[in-house]
mmCIF file of C-alpha atoms in Angstrom:
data_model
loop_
_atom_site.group_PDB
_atom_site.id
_atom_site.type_symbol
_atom_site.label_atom_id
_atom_site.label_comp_id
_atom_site.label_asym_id
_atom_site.label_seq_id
_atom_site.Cartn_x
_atom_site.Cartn_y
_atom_site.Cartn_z
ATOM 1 C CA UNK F 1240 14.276 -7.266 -18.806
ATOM 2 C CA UNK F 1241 12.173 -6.752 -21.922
ATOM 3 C CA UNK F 1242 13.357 -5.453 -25.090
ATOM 4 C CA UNK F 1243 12.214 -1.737 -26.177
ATOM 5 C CA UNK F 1244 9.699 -3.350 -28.546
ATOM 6 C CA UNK F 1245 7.971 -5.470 -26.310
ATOM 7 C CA UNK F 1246 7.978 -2.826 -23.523
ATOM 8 C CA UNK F 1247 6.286 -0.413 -26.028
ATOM 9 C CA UNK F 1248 3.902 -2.538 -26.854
ATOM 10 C CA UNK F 1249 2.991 -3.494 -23.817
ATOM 11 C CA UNK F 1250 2.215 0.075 -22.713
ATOM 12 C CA UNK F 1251 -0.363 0.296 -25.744
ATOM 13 C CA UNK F 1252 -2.209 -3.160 -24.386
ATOM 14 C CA UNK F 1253 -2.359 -1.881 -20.877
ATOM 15 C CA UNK F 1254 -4.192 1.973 -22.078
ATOM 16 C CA UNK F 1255 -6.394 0.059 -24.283
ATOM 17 C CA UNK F 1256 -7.207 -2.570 -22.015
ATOM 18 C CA UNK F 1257 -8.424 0.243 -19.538
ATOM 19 C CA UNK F 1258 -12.050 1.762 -18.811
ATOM 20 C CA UNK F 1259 -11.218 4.506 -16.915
ATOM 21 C CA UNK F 1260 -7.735 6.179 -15.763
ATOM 22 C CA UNK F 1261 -7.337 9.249 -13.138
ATOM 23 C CA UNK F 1262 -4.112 10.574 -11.842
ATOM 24 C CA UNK F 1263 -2.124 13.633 -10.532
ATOM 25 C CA UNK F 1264 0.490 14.857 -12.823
ATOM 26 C CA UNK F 1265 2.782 17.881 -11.623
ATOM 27 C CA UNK F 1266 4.656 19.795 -14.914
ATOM 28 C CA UNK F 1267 8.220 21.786 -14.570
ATOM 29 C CA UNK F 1268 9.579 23.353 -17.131
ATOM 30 C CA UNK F 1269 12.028 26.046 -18.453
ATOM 31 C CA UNK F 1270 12.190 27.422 -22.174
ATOM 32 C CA UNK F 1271 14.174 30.143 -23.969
ATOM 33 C CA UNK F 1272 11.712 31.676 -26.537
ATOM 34 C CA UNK F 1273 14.327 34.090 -27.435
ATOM 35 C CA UNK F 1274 13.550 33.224 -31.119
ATOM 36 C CA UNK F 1275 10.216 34.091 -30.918
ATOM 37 C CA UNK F 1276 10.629 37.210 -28.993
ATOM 38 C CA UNK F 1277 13.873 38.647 -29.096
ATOM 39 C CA UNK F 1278 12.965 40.985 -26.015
ATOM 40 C CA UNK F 1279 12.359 38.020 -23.519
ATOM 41 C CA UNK F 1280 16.294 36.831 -23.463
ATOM 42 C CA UNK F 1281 15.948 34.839 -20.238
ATOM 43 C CA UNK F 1282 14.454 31.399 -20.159
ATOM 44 C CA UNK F 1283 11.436 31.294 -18.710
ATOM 45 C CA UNK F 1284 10.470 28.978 -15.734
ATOM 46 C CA UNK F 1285 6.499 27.302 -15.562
ATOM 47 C CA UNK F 1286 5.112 24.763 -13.324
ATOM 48 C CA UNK F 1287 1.804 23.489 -13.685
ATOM 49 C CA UNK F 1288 -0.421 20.726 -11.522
ATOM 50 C CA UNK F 1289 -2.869 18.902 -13.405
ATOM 51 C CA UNK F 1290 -6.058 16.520 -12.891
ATOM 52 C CA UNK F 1291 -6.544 13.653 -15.576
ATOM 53 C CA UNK F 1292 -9.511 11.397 -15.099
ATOM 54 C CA UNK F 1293 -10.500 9.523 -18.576
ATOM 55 C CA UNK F 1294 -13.334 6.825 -18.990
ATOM 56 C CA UNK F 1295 -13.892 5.310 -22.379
ATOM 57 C CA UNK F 1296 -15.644 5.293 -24.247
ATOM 58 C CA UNK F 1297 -15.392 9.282 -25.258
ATOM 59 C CA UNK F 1298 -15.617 11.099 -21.677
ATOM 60 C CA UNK F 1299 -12.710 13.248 -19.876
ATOM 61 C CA UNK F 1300 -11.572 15.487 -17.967
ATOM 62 C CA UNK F 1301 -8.583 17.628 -17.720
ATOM 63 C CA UNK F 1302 -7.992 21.114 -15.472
ATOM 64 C CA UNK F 1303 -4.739 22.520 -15.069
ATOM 65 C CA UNK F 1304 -3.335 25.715 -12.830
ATOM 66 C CA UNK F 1305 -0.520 26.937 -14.573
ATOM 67 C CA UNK F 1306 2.146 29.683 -12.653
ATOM 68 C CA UNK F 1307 4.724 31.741 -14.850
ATOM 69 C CA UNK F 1308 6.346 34.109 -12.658
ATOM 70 C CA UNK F 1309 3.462 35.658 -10.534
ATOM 71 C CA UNK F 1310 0.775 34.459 -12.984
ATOM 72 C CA UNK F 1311 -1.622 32.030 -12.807
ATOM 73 C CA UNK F 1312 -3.689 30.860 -15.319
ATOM 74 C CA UNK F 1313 -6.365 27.782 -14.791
ATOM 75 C CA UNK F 1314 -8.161 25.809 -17.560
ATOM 76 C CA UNK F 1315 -10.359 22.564 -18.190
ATOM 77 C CA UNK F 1316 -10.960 20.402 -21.235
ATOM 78 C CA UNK F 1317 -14.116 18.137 -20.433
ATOM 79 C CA UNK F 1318 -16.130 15.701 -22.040
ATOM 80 C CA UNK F 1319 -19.068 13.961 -20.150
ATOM 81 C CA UNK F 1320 -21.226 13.112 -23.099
ATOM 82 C CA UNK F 1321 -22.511 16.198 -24.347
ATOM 83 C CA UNK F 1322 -20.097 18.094 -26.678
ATOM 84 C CA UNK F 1323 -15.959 18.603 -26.311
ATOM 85 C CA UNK F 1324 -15.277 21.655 -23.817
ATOM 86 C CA UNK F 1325 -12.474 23.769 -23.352
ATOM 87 C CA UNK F 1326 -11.555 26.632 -21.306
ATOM 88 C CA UNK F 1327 -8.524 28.936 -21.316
ATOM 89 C CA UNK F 1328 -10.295 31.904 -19.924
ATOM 90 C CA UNK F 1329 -13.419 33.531 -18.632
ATOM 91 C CA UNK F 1330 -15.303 31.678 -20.962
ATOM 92 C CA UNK F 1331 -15.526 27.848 -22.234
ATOM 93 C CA UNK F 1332 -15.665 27.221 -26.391
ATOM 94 C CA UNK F 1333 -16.792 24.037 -27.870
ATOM 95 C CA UNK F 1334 -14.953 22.192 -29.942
ATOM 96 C CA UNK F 1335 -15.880 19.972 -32.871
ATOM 97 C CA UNK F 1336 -13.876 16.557 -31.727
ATOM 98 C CA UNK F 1337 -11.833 15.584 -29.087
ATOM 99 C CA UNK F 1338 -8.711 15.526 -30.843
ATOM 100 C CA UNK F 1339 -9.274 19.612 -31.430
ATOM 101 C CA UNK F 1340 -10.322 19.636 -27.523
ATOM 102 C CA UNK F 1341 -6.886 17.821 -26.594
ATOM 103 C CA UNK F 1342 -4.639 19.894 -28.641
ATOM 104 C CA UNK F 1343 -6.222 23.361 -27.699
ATOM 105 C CA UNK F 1344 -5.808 22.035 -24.137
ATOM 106 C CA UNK F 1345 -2.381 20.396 -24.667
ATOM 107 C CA UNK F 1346 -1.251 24.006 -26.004
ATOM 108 C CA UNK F 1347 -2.978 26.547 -23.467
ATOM 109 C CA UNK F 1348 -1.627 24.034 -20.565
ATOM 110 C CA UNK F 1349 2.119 23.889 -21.767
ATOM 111 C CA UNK F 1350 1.319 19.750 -20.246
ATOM 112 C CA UNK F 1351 1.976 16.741 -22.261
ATOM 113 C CA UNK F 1352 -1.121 14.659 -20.304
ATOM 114 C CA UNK F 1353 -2.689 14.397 -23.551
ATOM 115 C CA UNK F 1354 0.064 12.027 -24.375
ATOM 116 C CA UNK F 1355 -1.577 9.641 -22.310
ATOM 117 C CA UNK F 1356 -5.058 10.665 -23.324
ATOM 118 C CA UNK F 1357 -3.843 9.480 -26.583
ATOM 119 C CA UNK F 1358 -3.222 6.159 -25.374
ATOM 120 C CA UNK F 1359 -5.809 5.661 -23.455
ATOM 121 C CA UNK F 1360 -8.169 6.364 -26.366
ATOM 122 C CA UNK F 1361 -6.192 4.051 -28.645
ATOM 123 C CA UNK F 1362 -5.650 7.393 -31.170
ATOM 124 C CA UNK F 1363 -2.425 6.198 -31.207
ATOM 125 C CA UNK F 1364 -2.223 2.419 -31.041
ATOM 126 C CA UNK F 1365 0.671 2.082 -29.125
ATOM 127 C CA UNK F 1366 4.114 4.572 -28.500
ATOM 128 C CA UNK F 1367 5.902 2.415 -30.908
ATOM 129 C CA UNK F 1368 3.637 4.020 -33.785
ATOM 130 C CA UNK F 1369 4.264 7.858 -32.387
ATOM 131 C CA UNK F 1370 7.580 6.979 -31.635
ATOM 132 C CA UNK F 1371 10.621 6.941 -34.003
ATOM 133 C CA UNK F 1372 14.029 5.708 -33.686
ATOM 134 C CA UNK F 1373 13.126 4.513 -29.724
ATOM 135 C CA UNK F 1374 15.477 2.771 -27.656
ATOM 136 C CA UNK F 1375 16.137 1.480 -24.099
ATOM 137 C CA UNK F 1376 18.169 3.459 -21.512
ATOM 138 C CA UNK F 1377 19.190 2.201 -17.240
ATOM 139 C CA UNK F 1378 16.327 1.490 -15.711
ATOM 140 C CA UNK F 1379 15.357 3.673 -12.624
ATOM 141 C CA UNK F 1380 13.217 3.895 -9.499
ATOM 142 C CA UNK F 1381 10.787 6.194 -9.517
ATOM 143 C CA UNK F 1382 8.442 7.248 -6.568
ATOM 144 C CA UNK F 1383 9.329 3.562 -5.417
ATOM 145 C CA UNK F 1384 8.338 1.943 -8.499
ATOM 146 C CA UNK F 1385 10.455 0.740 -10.580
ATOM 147 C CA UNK F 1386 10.799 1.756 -14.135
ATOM 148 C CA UNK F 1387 12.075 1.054 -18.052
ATOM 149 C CA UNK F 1388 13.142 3.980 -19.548
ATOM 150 C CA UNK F 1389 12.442 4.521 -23.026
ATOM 151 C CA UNK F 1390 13.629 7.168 -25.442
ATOM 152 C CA UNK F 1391 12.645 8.195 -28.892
ATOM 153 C CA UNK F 1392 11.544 11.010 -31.251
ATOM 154 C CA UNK F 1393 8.047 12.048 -31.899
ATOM 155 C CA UNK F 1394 7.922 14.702 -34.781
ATOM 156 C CA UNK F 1395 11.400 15.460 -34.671
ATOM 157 C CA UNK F 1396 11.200 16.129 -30.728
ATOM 158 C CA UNK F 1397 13.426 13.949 -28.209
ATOM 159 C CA UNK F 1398 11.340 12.341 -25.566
ATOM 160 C CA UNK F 1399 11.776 10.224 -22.847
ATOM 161 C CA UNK F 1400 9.240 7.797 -20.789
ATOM 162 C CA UNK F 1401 9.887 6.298 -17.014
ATOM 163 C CA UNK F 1402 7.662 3.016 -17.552
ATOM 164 C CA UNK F 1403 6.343 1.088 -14.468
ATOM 165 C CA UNK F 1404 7.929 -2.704 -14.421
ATOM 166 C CA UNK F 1405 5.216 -3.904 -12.975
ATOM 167 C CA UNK F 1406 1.774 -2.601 -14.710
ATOM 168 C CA UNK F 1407 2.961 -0.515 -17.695
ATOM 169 C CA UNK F 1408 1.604 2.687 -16.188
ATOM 170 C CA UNK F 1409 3.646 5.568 -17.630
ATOM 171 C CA UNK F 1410 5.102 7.220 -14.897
ATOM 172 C CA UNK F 1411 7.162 10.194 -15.985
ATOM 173 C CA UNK F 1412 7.445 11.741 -19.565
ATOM 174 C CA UNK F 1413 9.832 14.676 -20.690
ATOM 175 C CA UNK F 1414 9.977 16.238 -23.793
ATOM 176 C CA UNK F 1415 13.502 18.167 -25.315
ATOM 177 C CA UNK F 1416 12.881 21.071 -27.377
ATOM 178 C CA UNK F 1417 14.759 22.661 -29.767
ATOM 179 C CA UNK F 1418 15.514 19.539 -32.119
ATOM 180 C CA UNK F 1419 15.472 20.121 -36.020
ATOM 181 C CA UNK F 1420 12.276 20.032 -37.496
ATOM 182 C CA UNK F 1421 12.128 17.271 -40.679
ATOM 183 C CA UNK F 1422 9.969 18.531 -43.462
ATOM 184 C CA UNK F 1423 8.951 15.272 -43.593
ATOM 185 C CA UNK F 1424 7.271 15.339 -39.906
ATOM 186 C CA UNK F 1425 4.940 18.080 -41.177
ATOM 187 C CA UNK F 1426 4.042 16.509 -44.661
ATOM 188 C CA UNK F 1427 0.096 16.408 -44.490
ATOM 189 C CA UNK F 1428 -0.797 18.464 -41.207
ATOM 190 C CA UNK F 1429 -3.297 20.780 -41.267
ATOM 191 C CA UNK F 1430 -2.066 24.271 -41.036
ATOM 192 C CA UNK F 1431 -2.354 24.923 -37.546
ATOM 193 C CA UNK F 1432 -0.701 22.029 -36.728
ATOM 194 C CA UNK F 1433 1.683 22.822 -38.713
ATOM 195 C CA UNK F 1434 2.309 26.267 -37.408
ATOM 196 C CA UNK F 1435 2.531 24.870 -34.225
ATOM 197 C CA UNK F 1436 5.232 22.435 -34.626
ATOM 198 C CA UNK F 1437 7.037 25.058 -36.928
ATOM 199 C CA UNK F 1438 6.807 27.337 -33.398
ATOM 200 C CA UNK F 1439 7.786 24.487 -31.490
ATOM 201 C CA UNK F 1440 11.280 24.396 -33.424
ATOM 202 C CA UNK F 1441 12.126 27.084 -32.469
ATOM 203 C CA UNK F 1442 11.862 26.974 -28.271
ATOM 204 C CA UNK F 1443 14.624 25.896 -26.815
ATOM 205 C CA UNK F 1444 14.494 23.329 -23.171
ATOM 206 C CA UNK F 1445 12.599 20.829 -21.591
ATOM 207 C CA UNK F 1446 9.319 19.729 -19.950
ATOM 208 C CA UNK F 1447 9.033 17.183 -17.188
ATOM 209 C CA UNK F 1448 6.100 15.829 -16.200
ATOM 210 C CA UNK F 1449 5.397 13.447 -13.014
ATOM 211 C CA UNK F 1450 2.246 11.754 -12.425
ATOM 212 C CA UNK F 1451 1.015 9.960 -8.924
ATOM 213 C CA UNK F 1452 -1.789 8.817 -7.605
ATOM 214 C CA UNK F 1453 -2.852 6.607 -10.112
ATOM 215 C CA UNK F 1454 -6.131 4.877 -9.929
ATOM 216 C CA UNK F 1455 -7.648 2.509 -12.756
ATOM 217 C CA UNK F 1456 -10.677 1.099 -14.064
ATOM 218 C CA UNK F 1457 -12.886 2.293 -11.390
ATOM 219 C CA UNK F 1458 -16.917 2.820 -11.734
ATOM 220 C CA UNK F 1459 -17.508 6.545 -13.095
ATOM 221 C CA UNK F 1460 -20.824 8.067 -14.198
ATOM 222 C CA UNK F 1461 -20.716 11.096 -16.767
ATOM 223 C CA UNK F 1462 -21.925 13.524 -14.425
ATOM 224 C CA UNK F 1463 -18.003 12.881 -12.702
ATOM 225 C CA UNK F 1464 -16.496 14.399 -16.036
ATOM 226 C CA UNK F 1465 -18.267 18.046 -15.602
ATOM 227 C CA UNK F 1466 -15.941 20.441 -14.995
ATOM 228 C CA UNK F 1467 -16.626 23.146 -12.472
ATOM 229 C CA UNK F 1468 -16.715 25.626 -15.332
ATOM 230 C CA UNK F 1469 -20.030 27.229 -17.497
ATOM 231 C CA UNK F 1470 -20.016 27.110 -20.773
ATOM 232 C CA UNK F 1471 -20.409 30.275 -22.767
ATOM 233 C CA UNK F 1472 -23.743 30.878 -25.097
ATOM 234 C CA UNK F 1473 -21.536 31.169 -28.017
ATOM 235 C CA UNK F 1474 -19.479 28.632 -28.845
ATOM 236 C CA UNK F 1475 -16.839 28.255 -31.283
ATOM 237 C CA UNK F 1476 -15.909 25.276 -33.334
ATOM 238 C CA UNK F 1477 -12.498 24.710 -35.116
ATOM 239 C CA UNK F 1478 -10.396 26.817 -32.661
ATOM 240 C CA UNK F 1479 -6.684 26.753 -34.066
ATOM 241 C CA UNK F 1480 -4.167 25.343 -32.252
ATOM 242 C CA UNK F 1481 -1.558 27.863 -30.711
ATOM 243 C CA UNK F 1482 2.194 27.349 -30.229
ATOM 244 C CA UNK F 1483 3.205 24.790 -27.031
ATOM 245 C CA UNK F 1484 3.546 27.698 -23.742
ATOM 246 C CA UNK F 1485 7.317 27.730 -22.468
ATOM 247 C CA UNK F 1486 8.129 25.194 -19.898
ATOM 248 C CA UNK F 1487 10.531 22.799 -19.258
ATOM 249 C CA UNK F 1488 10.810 20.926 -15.929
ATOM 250 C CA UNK F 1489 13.987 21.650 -13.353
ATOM 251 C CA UNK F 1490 12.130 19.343 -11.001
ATOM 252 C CA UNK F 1491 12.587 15.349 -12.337
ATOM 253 C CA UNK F 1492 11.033 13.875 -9.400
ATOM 254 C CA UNK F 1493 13.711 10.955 -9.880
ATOM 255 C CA UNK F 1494 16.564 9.220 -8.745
ATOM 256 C CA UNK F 1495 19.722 8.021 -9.639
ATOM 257 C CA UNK F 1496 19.722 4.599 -11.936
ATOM 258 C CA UNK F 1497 19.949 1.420 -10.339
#
């Protein structure tokens, strides 16, 4: 087996090396928001399917149908060569980058696919840059591959990755809420993003997201990046960031270590 390091930075290699990416992902989550509003004291339950498909080297696409309770609520962030899109509603809004796009769409979603949008477009480098005091757990079989299993912090938050052995593909990522926020972590955000991650403290569970169906570096035109979705006359630019929905998962899709 490979050490943590090594496994890390393998995972940034394999998302840079890549031209295009698409998979399923399927979120579960439950989160008390108790401190946030006092009147909802039950933690509340989400699950959300998504549809990634990235191509470098600036297009994407990402819709999600979210349910809480007996609500749905369906959105896209797109890119196929003409402007950043996102929509939450009735109505799309532009956006003046992706990195705005992907963190409106990262909050209104309550997913963590951006994670691996990240990656993909090298924003990141590798997990061993977001990544803080990372190490290596058992290593499991998941959906028949098998996996490393890497934990860390990221901004004060405990995460965990399910790695394939075999190509580096993340397979699985969950993210713990509720950990102490360090100053430090928000030292030189901008305000929203700082507001968020101030919000973020304060929820209390856990998101688990799955992803299958993986399919890479396959021939895409732009025209395959338009979401199904109009955008309005009006667009806005510089939309703040909102707090991460509630979610955590109850469904973790894996098995016991081997």
């Amino acid at each position: 087996d490979l050490a943590v390091e090594e496994i890390l930075k393998k995972v940034g290699e394999t998302y840079k090396g890549l031209s295009s990416y698409k998979a399923q992902g399927d979120s579960v989550g439950t989160v008390d928001i108790s401190q946030i509003n006092p009147a909802i004291k039950e933690p509340q339950t989400t699950t959300t399917s998504l549809s990634i498909l990235l191509g470098k080297p600036d297009l994407y696409r990402i819709e999600w149908d979210r349910q809480a309770g007996p609500k749905g609520i369906k959105g896209a962030a797109w890119s196929s060569g003409k402007g950043d899109y996102v929509r939450t509603g009735t109505a799309a809004t532009k956006l003046k980058n992706r990195e705005l796009a992907m963190g409106m769409a990262g909050a209104s979603s309550g997913t963590l696919g951006v994670i691996l949008a990240e990656l993909f477009f090298n924003s990141t480098n590798s997990l061993s840059v977001t990544l803080k005091n990372y190490s290596k757990s058992k290593n499991e079989t998941l959906n028949g591959h098998k996996c490393y299993v890497v934990t860390g912090q990221a901004a004060s938050l405990n995460m965990r990755f399910w790695i394939h052995k075999d190509d580096f593909l993340i397979a699985q990522v969950e993210l713990v809420l509720g950990g102490k926020m360090d100053d430090s972590a928000l030292a030189g955000l901008p305000a929203a993003k700082k507001t968020q991650m101030q919000m973020m403290s304060k929820l209390k569970g856990n998101i688990i997201e799955t992803y299958q169906d993986i399919e890479t570096n396959k021939v895409l035109k732009p025209s395959d990046f338009e979401a199904a979705f109009t955008p309005s006359t009006s667009p806005k630019a510089n939309q703040p960031r909102g707090p991460l929905p509630p979610g955590r998962s109850d469904r973790a899709g894996r098995v016991k270590p081997q």
